[in-house]
Amino acid sequence: MAKSVIITCAVTGGIHTPTMSPHLPVSPAEIATSAVEASEAGAAIVHLHARNPQSGKPDPSPETFMKFLPQIKQGCSSVMNISTGGGLGMTREERIRAAMAAGPEMASLNVGSMNFGLFPALDKFSEWKHSWEPEYLEMTRDFIFRNTFKDIEFILKELSGTHGTRFEFECYDLGHLYNLAWVMDQNWLEPPFFVQMVFGVLGGAGAELDNLVHMNRVAERLFGDSYEWSVLAAGRNQMPFATTAAMLGGNLRVGLEDSLYAGPGRLAESNAQQVRQIRTIVEGLGMQIAEPDEARRRLALKGGDQVAF
Ligand code: KMH
Ligand code: ZN
């Protein structure tokens, strides 16, 4: 029987800005509600960032995270995954603060430096809710998303050493898979490794099917049976790539962090809507989705009762 599909939902992220959609969760209450709804819809993992409740700007402070982490824990049993990518422009120390305070089961870990261009979105809007939004997007024209080998080692050792946190290793291009193979060779962590392949970010691999097939083949060669893989694609490629990942035997990620849409020109009204959409497709193809405890078992996570919140 085919393995079930682990759905991750990335609830708000640090890429989209409030002007882009009225449905983007911003306040701690909105983030908590949206995460719990996504869980009820079928997300075994919720990937979490925080935002300043007034401005909607990505916010690394543990105080803001702590306004929604306990609520989500109370409201559902999904695995809570705290981003260490944070918002573009945050320092390495800022990026890791919330996860260090919360000791989650899982945290994201970006395994390569890259350009990360959000500036094309500037052309789509002429008015902004907050002045930081166009500045943030413009800044990415000259921005490097820094994830050096030293950064990777620092985040990995701090979080796994202190809390036994495990990782969603985000790979935006072929070279990142080789960076991750180097990480594996250091024997800092026991397998399995959860590899999130990312497509369609300007600066990383484009959302084209042969890129997915090739990265998948290389991952298989590099990681053998030591990994679980998942796919996300930004924007309009989100659902097609998630569907393809499931059909190829992988796992998938949806959520408003990666795409604000539910169809061409149609904004998604919630994270749960996107989860329901992909769940319907997956189940329609004759596959099952994974419950949170199955995801915990397959990814060797420490358990939802072992966190510091
Ligand atoms: N939005 C993804 C492409 C992180 O949180 O560590 C990037 C991401 C990074 O998820
Ligand atoms: Zn993220």
Short mmCIF file of C-alpha atoms and ligand atoms in Angstrom, two decimals:
data_model
loop_
_atom_site.label_atom_id
_atom_site.label_comp_id
_atom_site.label_asym_id
_atom_site.label_seq_id
_atom_site.Cartn_x
_atom_site.Cartn_y
_atom_site.Cartn_z
CA MET A 1 0.00 0.00 0.00
CA ALA A 2 1.28 3.51 -0.87
CA LYS A 3 2.61 5.67 1.94
CA SER A 4 0.23 8.40 3.09
CA VAL A 5 0.92 12.00 2.17
CA ILE A 6 2.15 14.43 4.82
CA ILE A 7 0.54 17.81 4.25
CA THR A 8 2.38 20.83 5.64
CA CYS A 9 0.53 24.14 5.74
CA ALA A 10 2.69 27.30 5.91
CA VAL A 11 0.23 29.70 7.45
CA THR A 12 1.57 33.24 6.92
CA GLY A 13 5.32 33.35 6.14
CA GLY A 14 7.49 36.39 5.72
CA ILE A 15 7.15 36.96 2.01
CA HIS A 16 3.67 38.23 1.29
CA THR A 17 2.59 41.57 2.72
CA PRO A 18 -0.83 42.64 4.06
CA THR A 19 -1.74 44.68 0.97
CA MET A 20 -1.57 41.55 -1.16
CA SER A 21 -4.49 39.78 0.49
CA PRO A 22 -6.99 40.65 3.22
CA HIS A 23 -6.92 36.95 4.14
CA LEU A 24 -3.24 36.81 5.15
CA PRO A 25 -3.18 36.04 8.90
CA VAL A 26 -1.40 38.80 10.79
CA SER A 27 -2.39 39.00 14.46
CA PRO A 28 -1.59 36.18 16.88
CA ALA A 29 -5.30 35.35 17.06
CA GLU A 30 -5.57 35.17 13.27
CA ILE A 31 -2.45 33.00 13.00
CA ALA A 32 -3.71 30.65 15.72
CA THR A 33 -7.19 30.31 14.23
CA SER A 34 -5.86 29.78 10.73
CA ALA A 35 -3.37 27.14 11.87
CA VAL A 36 -6.00 25.21 13.82
CA GLU A 37 -8.39 25.34 10.85
CA ALA A 38 -5.61 24.09 8.56
CA SER A 39 -4.99 21.24 10.97
CA GLU A 40 -8.68 20.32 11.02
CA ALA A 41 -8.65 20.35 7.22
CA GLY A 42 -5.81 17.80 7.14
CA ALA A 43 -2.45 19.49 7.69
CA ALA A 44 -0.23 17.20 9.76
CA ILE A 45 2.37 19.97 10.11
CA VAL A 46 1.87 23.72 10.45
CA HIS A 47 4.87 25.88 9.49
CA LEU A 48 4.83 29.12 11.46
CA HIS A 49 6.16 32.67 11.27
CA ALA A 50 5.00 35.64 13.34
CA ARG A 51 4.05 39.15 12.33
CA ASN A 52 3.80 42.43 14.15
CA PRO A 53 0.08 42.65 14.98
CA GLN A 54 -0.16 46.33 14.02
CA SER A 55 1.95 46.52 10.87
CA GLY A 56 1.94 42.94 9.65
CA LYS A 57 5.73 43.04 9.25
CA PRO A 58 7.57 39.74 9.91
CA ASP A 59 8.47 39.69 13.61
CA PRO A 60 11.12 37.40 15.13
CA SER A 61 10.32 38.06 18.78
CA PRO A 62 9.56 35.05 20.98
CA GLU A 63 6.99 37.22 22.79
CA THR A 64 4.89 37.46 19.64
CA PHE A 65 5.24 33.74 18.88
CA MET A 66 4.23 32.92 22.43
CA LYS A 67 0.93 34.72 21.84
CA PHE A 68 -0.15 31.99 19.42
CA LEU A 69 1.95 28.85 19.99
CA PRO A 70 0.05 27.74 23.15
CA GLN A 71 -3.29 28.42 21.45
CA ILE A 72 -2.39 26.25 18.49
CA LYS A 73 -1.11 23.50 20.77
CA GLN A 74 -4.36 23.58 22.67
CA GLY A 75 -6.51 23.67 19.54
CA CYS A 76 -4.99 20.81 17.53
CA SER A 77 -2.49 17.99 17.49
CA SER A 78 -0.53 18.98 14.39
CA VAL A 79 3.25 19.21 14.50
CA MET A 80 4.30 22.83 15.01
CA ASN A 81 7.26 23.86 12.89
CA ILE A 82 8.86 27.23 13.65
CA SER A 83 10.65 29.04 10.86
CA THR A 84 14.32 29.94 11.19
CA GLY A 85 14.13 31.68 7.80
CA GLY A 86 12.12 34.42 9.49
CA GLY A 87 11.72 37.59 7.47
CA LEU A 88 14.18 38.82 4.87
CA GLY A 89 16.80 41.05 6.47
CA MET A 90 16.71 39.50 9.95
CA THR A 91 20.04 38.45 11.47
CA ARG A 92 20.86 34.80 12.15
CA GLU A 93 20.38 35.39 15.88
CA GLU A 94 16.98 37.00 15.32
CA ARG A 95 15.93 34.16 13.06
CA ILE A 96 16.60 31.50 15.69
CA ARG A 97 15.28 33.31 18.78
CA ALA A 98 11.67 32.10 18.69
CA ALA A 99 12.59 28.48 18.03
CA MET A 100 15.21 28.58 20.80
CA ALA A 101 12.60 29.88 23.22
CA ALA A 102 9.90 27.44 22.15
CA GLY A 103 11.90 24.23 21.62
CA PRO A 104 9.53 22.98 18.92
CA GLU A 105 9.37 19.48 17.47
CA MET A 106 10.44 20.91 14.14
CA ALA A 107 12.04 24.05 12.68
CA SER A 108 12.82 25.08 9.14
CA LEU A 109 16.47 25.17 8.11
CA ASN A 110 17.45 26.74 4.79
CA VAL A 111 20.48 24.96 3.40
CA GLY A 112 21.95 27.48 0.98
CA SER A 113 22.51 31.17 0.39
CA MET A 114 20.76 32.77 -2.55
CA ASN A 115 19.24 35.85 -4.09
CA PHE A 116 15.61 36.04 -2.98
CA GLY A 117 13.78 38.44 -5.26
CA LEU A 118 10.39 39.65 -4.15
CA PHE A 119 10.65 42.99 -5.99
CA PRO A 120 8.64 41.94 -9.09
CA ALA A 121 5.55 42.14 -6.83
CA LEU A 122 6.05 45.93 -6.70
CA ASP A 123 4.53 46.22 -10.18
CA LYS A 124 1.26 44.65 -9.09
CA PHE A 125 0.16 47.29 -6.59
CA SER A 126 0.08 51.08 -6.63
CA GLU A 127 -1.16 51.66 -3.08
CA TRP A 128 0.07 50.01 0.07
CA LYS A 129 -1.48 49.57 3.50
CA HIS A 130 1.88 50.13 5.23
CA SER A 131 4.96 52.05 4.12
CA TRP A 132 7.31 49.17 5.06
CA GLU A 133 5.80 46.91 2.38
CA PRO A 134 7.24 48.52 -0.80
CA GLU A 135 10.53 49.17 1.02
CA TYR A 136 10.75 45.50 2.02
CA LEU A 137 10.09 44.28 -1.50
CA GLU A 138 12.47 46.80 -3.09
CA MET A 139 15.25 45.82 -0.67
CA THR A 140 15.28 42.30 -2.14
CA ARG A 141 16.74 43.63 -5.42
CA ASP A 142 20.06 43.81 -3.55
CA PHE A 143 19.58 41.13 -0.90
CA ILE A 144 21.27 37.82 -0.24
CA PHE A 145 19.35 35.28 1.85
CA ARG A 146 22.35 34.17 3.85
CA ASN A 147 22.65 30.54 4.89
CA THR A 148 26.36 29.73 4.94
CA PHE A 149 27.76 26.41 6.15
CA LYS A 150 28.56 28.13 9.43
CA ASP A 151 24.99 29.44 9.73
CA ILE A 152 23.58 26.00 8.99
CA GLU A 153 25.85 24.35 11.58
CA PHE A 154 25.00 27.01 14.16
CA ILE A 155 21.22 26.72 13.79
CA LEU A 156 21.28 22.94 13.57
CA LYS A 157 23.47 22.46 16.66
CA GLU A 158 21.73 25.10 18.76
CA LEU A 159 18.28 23.70 18.14
CA SER A 160 18.96 19.99 18.02
CA GLY A 161 21.49 20.16 20.86
CA THR A 162 19.32 22.19 23.21
CA HIS A 163 15.87 20.93 22.34
CA GLY A 164 16.07 17.82 20.17
CA THR A 165 14.30 19.82 17.48
CA ARG A 166 14.37 18.26 14.00
CA PHE A 167 14.26 20.06 10.69
CA GLU A 168 12.42 20.86 7.51
CA PHE A 169 15.48 21.29 5.27
CA GLU A 170 14.51 23.81 2.61
CA CYS A 171 16.30 23.27 -0.70
CA TYR A 172 15.71 25.88 -3.41
CA ASP A 173 18.10 24.52 -5.97
CA LEU A 174 20.21 21.53 -6.90
CA GLY A 175 23.28 22.75 -5.01
CA HIS A 176 21.29 22.88 -1.79
CA LEU A 177 20.79 19.12 -1.98
CA TYR A 178 24.56 18.72 -2.08
CA ASN A 179 24.90 21.11 0.88
CA LEU A 180 22.47 18.88 2.74
CA ALA A 181 24.46 15.78 1.78
CA TRP A 182 27.46 17.50 3.38
CA VAL A 183 25.39 18.11 6.53
CA MET A 184 24.46 14.42 6.60
CA ASP A 185 28.10 13.44 6.26
CA GLN A 186 28.93 15.32 9.47
CA ASN A 187 26.78 12.88 11.46
CA TRP A 188 25.30 15.67 13.55
CA LEU A 189 21.82 14.20 13.18
CA GLU A 190 20.32 10.78 12.81
CA PRO A 191 18.15 10.17 9.75
CA PRO A 192 15.46 10.47 8.50
CA PHE A 193 15.91 13.94 7.02
CA PHE A 194 12.83 15.88 5.90
CA VAL A 195 13.74 17.57 2.61
CA GLN A 196 11.48 20.37 1.42
CA MET A 197 12.14 21.10 -2.26
CA VAL A 198 11.19 24.67 -3.15
CA PHE A 199 10.35 25.82 -6.67
CA GLY A 200 9.45 29.15 -8.19
CA VAL A 201 11.27 31.59 -5.90
CA LEU A 202 13.19 34.16 -7.97
CA GLY A 203 16.78 33.22 -7.15
CA GLY A 204 16.09 29.48 -6.92
CA ALA A 205 15.01 26.71 -9.28
CA GLY A 206 12.05 27.60 -11.50
CA ALA A 207 8.76 25.78 -11.19
CA GLU A 208 9.24 23.45 -14.13
CA LEU A 209 8.46 19.80 -13.97
CA ASP A 210 11.83 18.57 -15.17
CA ASN A 211 13.49 20.48 -12.32
CA LEU A 212 11.30 18.59 -9.84
CA VAL A 213 12.01 15.24 -11.46
CA HIS A 214 15.75 15.91 -11.59
CA MET A 215 16.01 17.16 -8.00
CA ASN A 216 14.01 14.17 -6.87
CA ARG A 217 16.35 11.81 -8.68
CA VAL A 218 19.46 13.50 -7.24
CA ALA A 219 17.97 13.43 -3.72
CA GLU A 220 17.32 9.73 -4.10
CA ARG A 221 20.93 9.19 -5.16
CA LEU A 222 22.37 11.33 -2.35
CA PHE A 223 20.11 10.34 0.51
CA GLY A 224 19.06 6.75 -0.25
CA ASP A 225 16.50 5.66 2.29
CA SER A 226 17.53 8.30 4.87
CA TYR A 227 14.95 10.90 3.93
CA GLU A 228 11.35 11.90 3.39
CA TRP A 229 10.73 14.48 0.71
CA SER A 230 8.16 17.17 0.20
CA VAL A 231 7.52 19.84 -2.41
CA LEU A 232 6.31 23.41 -2.40
CA ALA A 233 5.99 25.79 -5.31
CA ALA A 234 5.35 29.50 -5.06
CA GLY A 235 2.32 31.22 -6.55
CA ARG A 236 0.22 29.66 -9.29
CA ASN A 237 2.40 26.55 -9.39
CA GLN A 238 1.51 25.61 -5.83
CA MET A 239 -1.32 23.12 -6.51
CA PRO A 240 0.12 21.54 -9.69
CA PHE A 241 3.45 20.90 -7.97
CA ALA A 242 1.82 19.64 -4.78
CA THR A 243 -0.27 17.25 -6.88
CA THR A 244 2.78 16.05 -8.80
CA ALA A 245 4.69 15.46 -5.58
CA ALA A 246 1.90 13.27 -4.25
CA MET A 247 1.72 11.33 -7.52
CA LEU A 248 5.48 10.70 -7.37
CA GLY A 249 5.21 9.30 -3.85
CA GLY A 250 6.29 12.43 -1.95
CA ASN A 251 4.74 14.83 0.53
CA LEU A 252 3.62 18.37 -0.07
CA ARG A 253 3.25 21.86 1.35
CA VAL A 254 0.53 24.44 0.76
CA GLY A 255 -0.49 27.60 2.62
CA LEU A 256 -0.68 31.36 2.23
CA GLU A 257 3.08 31.72 2.85
CA ASP A 258 3.69 30.23 -0.58
CA SER A 259 0.59 31.23 -2.56
CA LEU A 260 -2.29 33.61 -1.85
CA TYR A 261 -4.53 31.97 -4.44
CA ALA A 262 -7.21 29.30 -4.63
CA GLY A 263 -7.40 29.42 -8.43
CA PRO A 264 -6.59 31.75 -11.32
CA GLY A 265 -7.28 35.32 -10.13
CA ARG A 266 -9.12 34.01 -7.05
CA LEU A 267 -7.64 34.75 -3.63
CA ALA A 268 -7.76 31.92 -1.11
CA GLU A 269 -9.94 32.95 1.80
CA SER A 270 -8.06 30.82 4.30
CA ASN A 271 -5.25 28.33 4.70
CA ALA A 272 -7.83 25.62 5.32
CA GLN A 273 -9.29 26.24 1.87
CA GLN A 274 -5.97 25.36 0.25
CA VAL A 275 -5.54 22.31 2.49
CA ARG A 276 -9.04 21.08 1.60
CA GLN A 277 -8.32 21.67 -2.08
CA ILE A 278 -5.17 19.52 -2.11
CA ARG A 279 -6.70 16.94 0.20
CA THR A 280 -9.59 16.48 -2.23
CA ILE A 281 -7.10 15.96 -5.06
CA VAL A 282 -4.91 13.54 -3.07
CA GLU A 283 -7.85 11.46 -1.88
CA GLY A 284 -9.41 11.61 -5.32
CA LEU A 285 -6.24 9.99 -6.65
CA GLY A 286 -6.76 7.12 -4.22
CA MET A 287 -4.14 8.15 -1.66
CA GLN A 288 -4.47 8.88 2.01
CA ILE A 289 -3.25 11.83 4.01
CA ALA A 290 -1.07 11.34 7.09
CA GLU A 291 -2.33 12.08 10.58
CA PRO A 292 0.03 14.17 12.78
CA ASP A 293 1.18 11.14 14.78
CA GLU A 294 2.08 9.28 11.63
CA ALA A 295 4.14 12.29 10.52
CA ARG A 296 5.83 12.27 13.96
CA ARG A 297 6.69 8.61 13.60
CA ARG A 298 8.01 8.88 10.06
CA LEU A 299 10.06 11.99 10.82
CA ALA A 300 11.25 10.72 14.23
CA LEU A 301 9.96 13.76 16.09
CA LYS A 302 10.16 14.02 19.86
CA GLY A 303 6.42 14.53 20.51
CA GLY A 304 4.04 17.44 20.93
CA ASP A 305 4.28 17.25 24.73
CA GLN A 306 8.06 17.80 24.68
CA VAL A 307 8.01 21.47 23.68
CA ALA A 308 8.73 24.50 25.88
CA PHE A 309 5.35 26.24 25.58
N1 KMH B 1 8.46 30.70 1.84
C1 KMH B 1 9.46 29.71 1.58
C2 KMH B 1 9.82 29.72 0.16
C3 KMH B 1 11.59 29.52 6.11
O1 KMH B 1 10.58 29.78 6.71
O2 KMH B 1 12.59 29.04 6.64
C4 KMH B 1 10.62 29.98 2.45
C5 KMH B 1 10.54 29.48 3.87
C6 KMH B 1 11.73 29.84 4.67
O3 KMH B 1 9.64 28.80 4.28
ZN ZN B 2 8.59 29.88 6.10
#
